C-alpha positions as a LaTeX table, in Angstrom:
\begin{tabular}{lrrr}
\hline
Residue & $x$ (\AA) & $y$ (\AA) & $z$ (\AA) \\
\hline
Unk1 & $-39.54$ & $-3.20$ & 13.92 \\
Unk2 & $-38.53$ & $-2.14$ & 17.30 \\
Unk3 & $-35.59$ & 0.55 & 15.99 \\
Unk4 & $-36.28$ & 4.13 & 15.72 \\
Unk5 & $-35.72$ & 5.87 & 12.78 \\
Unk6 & $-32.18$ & 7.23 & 13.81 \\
Unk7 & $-30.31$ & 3.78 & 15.00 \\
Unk8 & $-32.27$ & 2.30 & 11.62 \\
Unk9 & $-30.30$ & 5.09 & 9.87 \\
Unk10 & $-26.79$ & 4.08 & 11.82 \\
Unk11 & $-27.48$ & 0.61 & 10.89 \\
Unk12 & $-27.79$ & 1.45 & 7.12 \\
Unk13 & $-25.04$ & 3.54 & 7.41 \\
Unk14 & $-22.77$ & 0.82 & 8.50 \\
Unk15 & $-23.72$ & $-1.99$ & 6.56 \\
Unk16 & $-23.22$ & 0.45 & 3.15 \\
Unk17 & $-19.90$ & 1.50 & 4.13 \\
Unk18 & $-18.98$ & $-2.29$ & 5.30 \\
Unk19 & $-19.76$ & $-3.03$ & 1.87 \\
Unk20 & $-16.85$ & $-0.59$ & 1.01 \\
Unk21 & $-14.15$ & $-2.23$ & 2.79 \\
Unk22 & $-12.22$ & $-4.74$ & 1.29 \\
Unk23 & $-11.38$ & $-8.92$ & 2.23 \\
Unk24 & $-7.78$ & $-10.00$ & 3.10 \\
Unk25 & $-8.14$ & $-11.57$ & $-0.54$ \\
Unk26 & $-8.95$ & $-8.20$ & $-2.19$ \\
Unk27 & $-6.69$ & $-6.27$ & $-0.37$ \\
Unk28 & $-3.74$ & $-8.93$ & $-1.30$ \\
Unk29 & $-4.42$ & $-8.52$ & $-4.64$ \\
Unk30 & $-4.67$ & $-5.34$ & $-4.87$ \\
Unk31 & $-1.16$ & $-4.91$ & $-2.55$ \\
Unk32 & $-0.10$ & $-7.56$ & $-5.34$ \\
Unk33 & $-1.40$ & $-5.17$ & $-8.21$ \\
Unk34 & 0.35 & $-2.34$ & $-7.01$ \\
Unk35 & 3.79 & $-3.72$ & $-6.26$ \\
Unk36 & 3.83 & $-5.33$ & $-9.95$ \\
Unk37 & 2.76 & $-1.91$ & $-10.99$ \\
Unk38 & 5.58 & 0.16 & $-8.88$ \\
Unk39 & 8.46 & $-2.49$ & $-10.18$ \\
Unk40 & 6.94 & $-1.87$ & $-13.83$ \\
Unk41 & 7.31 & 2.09 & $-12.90$ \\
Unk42 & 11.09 & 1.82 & $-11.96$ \\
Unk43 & 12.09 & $-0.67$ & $-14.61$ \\
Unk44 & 10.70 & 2.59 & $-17.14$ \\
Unk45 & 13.33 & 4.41 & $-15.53$ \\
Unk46 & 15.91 & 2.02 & $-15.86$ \\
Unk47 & 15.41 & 1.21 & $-19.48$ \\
Unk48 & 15.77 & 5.13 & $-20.08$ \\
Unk49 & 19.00 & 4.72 & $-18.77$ \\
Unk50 & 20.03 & 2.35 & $-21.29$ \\
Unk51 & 21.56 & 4.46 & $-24.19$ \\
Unk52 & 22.87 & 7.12 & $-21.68$ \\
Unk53 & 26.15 & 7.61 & $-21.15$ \\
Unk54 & 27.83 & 6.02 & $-17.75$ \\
Unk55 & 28.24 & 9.75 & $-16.35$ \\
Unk56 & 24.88 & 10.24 & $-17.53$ \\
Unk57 & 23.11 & 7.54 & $-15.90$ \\
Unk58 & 25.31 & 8.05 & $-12.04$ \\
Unk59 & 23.61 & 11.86 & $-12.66$ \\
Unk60 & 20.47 & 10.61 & $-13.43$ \\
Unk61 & 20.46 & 8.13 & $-10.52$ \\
Unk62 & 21.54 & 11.27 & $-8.16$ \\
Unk63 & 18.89 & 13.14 & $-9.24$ \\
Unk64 & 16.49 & 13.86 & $-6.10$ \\
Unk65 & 13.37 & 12.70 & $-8.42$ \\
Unk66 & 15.13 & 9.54 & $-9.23$ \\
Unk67 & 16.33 & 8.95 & $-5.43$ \\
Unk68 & 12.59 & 9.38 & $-4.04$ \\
Unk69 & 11.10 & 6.53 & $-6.77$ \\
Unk70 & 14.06 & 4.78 & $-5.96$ \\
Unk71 & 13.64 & 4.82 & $-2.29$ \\
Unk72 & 9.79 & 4.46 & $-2.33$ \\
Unk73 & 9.77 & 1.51 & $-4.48$ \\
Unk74 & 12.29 & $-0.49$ & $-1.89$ \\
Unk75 & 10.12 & 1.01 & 1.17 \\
Unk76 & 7.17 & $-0.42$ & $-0.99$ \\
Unk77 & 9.43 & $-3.79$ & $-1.42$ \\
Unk78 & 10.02 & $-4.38$ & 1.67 \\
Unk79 & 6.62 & $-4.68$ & 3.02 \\
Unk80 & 4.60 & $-6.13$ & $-0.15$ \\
Unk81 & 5.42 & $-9.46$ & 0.38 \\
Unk82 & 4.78 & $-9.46$ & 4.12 \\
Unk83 & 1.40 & $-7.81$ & 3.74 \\
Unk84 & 0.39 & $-10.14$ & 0.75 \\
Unk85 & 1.43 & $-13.14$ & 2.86 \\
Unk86 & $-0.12$ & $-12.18$ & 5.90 \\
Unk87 & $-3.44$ & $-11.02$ & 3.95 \\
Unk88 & $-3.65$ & $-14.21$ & 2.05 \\
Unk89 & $-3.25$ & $-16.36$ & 5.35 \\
Unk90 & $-6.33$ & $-14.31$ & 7.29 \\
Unk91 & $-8.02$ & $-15.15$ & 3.46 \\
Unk92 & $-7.17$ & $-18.65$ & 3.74 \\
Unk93 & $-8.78$ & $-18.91$ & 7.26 \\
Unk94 & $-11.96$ & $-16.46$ & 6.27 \\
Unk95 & $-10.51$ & $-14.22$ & 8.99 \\
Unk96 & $-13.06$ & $-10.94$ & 8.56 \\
Unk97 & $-10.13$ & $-8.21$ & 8.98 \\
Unk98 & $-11.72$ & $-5.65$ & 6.76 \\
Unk99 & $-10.95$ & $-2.69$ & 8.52 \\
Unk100 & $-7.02$ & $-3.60$ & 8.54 \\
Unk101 & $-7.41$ & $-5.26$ & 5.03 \\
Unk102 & $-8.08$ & $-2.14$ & 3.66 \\
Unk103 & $-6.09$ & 0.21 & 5.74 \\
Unk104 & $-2.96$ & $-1.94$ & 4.78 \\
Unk105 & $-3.74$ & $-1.91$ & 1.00 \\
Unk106 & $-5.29$ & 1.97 & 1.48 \\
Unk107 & $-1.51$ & 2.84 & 2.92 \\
Unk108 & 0.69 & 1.01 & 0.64 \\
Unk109 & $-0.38$ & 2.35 & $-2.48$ \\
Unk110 & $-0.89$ & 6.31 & $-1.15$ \\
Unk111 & 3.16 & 5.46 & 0.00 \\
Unk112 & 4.56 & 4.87 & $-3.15$ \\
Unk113 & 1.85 & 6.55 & $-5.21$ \\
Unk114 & 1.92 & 9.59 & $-3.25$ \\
Unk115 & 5.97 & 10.08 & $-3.17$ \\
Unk116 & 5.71 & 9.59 & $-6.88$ \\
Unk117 & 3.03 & 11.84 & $-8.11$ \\
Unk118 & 4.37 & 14.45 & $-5.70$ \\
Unk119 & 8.34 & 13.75 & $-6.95$ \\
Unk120 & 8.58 & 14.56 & $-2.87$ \\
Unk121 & 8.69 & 11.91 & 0.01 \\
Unk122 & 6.50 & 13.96 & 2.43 \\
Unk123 & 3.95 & 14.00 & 3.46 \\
Unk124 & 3.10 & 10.47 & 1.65 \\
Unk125 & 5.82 & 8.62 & 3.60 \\
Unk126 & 4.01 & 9.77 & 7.04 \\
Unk127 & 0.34 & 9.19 & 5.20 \\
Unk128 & 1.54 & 5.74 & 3.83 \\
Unk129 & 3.96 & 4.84 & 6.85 \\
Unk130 & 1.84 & 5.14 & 9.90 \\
Unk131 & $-1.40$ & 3.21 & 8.63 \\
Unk132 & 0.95 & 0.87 & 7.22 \\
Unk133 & 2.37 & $-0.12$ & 10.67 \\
Unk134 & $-1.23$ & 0.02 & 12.43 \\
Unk135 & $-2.36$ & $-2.35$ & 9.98 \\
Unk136 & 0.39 & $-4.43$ & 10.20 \\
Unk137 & 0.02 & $-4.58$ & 14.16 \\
Unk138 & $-3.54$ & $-5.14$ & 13.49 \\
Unk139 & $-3.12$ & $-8.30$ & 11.09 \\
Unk140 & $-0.77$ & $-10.11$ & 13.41 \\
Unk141 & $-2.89$ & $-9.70$ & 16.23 \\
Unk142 & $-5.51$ & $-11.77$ & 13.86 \\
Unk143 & $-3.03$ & $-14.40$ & 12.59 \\
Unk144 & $-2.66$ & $-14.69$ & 16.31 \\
Unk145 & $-5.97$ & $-15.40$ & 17.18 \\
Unk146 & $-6.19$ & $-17.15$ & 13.94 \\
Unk147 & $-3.82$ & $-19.84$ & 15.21 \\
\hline
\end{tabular}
């Protein structure tokens, strides 16, 4: 047609990497994924508590690796079921909020994920933390304009 070759390029461009964003749906499910998978994670450590000793375990559960899956899981507690919720609502209302979708699902897992793989809380709780709260901001301004 009337394009040029370059803005025919851009236009490729951003339909291919539309097509790698996720839905609202896909992103609560995957959110949903990963918070059954981080609970899972935890639980391993508690049931390798279970034939310590009491002084054992209170060592165990002081232990700086312990503390940081400990702490990231709750972090990642607290704002699973918010996300999920707000996700499945834009979902429910075929809200397009794909960049947000993903960001929010992008951050939650590299917050827990991150602090665990590294055994270290930064820099994964600034990677996973500020995304998470731009995302956030962004959702709720589409469940405002969604109702």
């Amino acid at each position: 047609g009337l394009r040029s070759a370059s803005s025919r390029n851009l236009f490729d461009y951003t339909k291919k990497y539309e097509m790698s964003l996720l839905s609202s749906g896909q992103a609560a499910v995957g959110i949903l994924i990963s918070t059954w998978a981080a609970k899972f994670y935890l639980s391993t450590h508690r049931i390798s508590m279970a034939g310590m000793k009491k002084d054992e375990v209170k060592k165990y559960q002081d232990s700086p690796q312990y503390q940081n899956v400990s702490r990231a899981q709750l972090n990642e507690a607290e704002y699973a079921p918010l996300l999920v919720c707000v996700l499945l609502f834009l979902c429910s209302k075929g809200v397009d909020a794909s960049i947000a979708s993903t960001t929010a699902f992008a951050s939650q897992v590299l917050y827990f994920w991150g602090r665990v793989l590294t055994r270290s809380m930064m820099p994964f709780a600034t990677i996973g933390a500020l995304p998470r709260y731009i995302s956030l901001a962004a959702l709720t301004y589409e469940v405002y304009k969604a109702v």
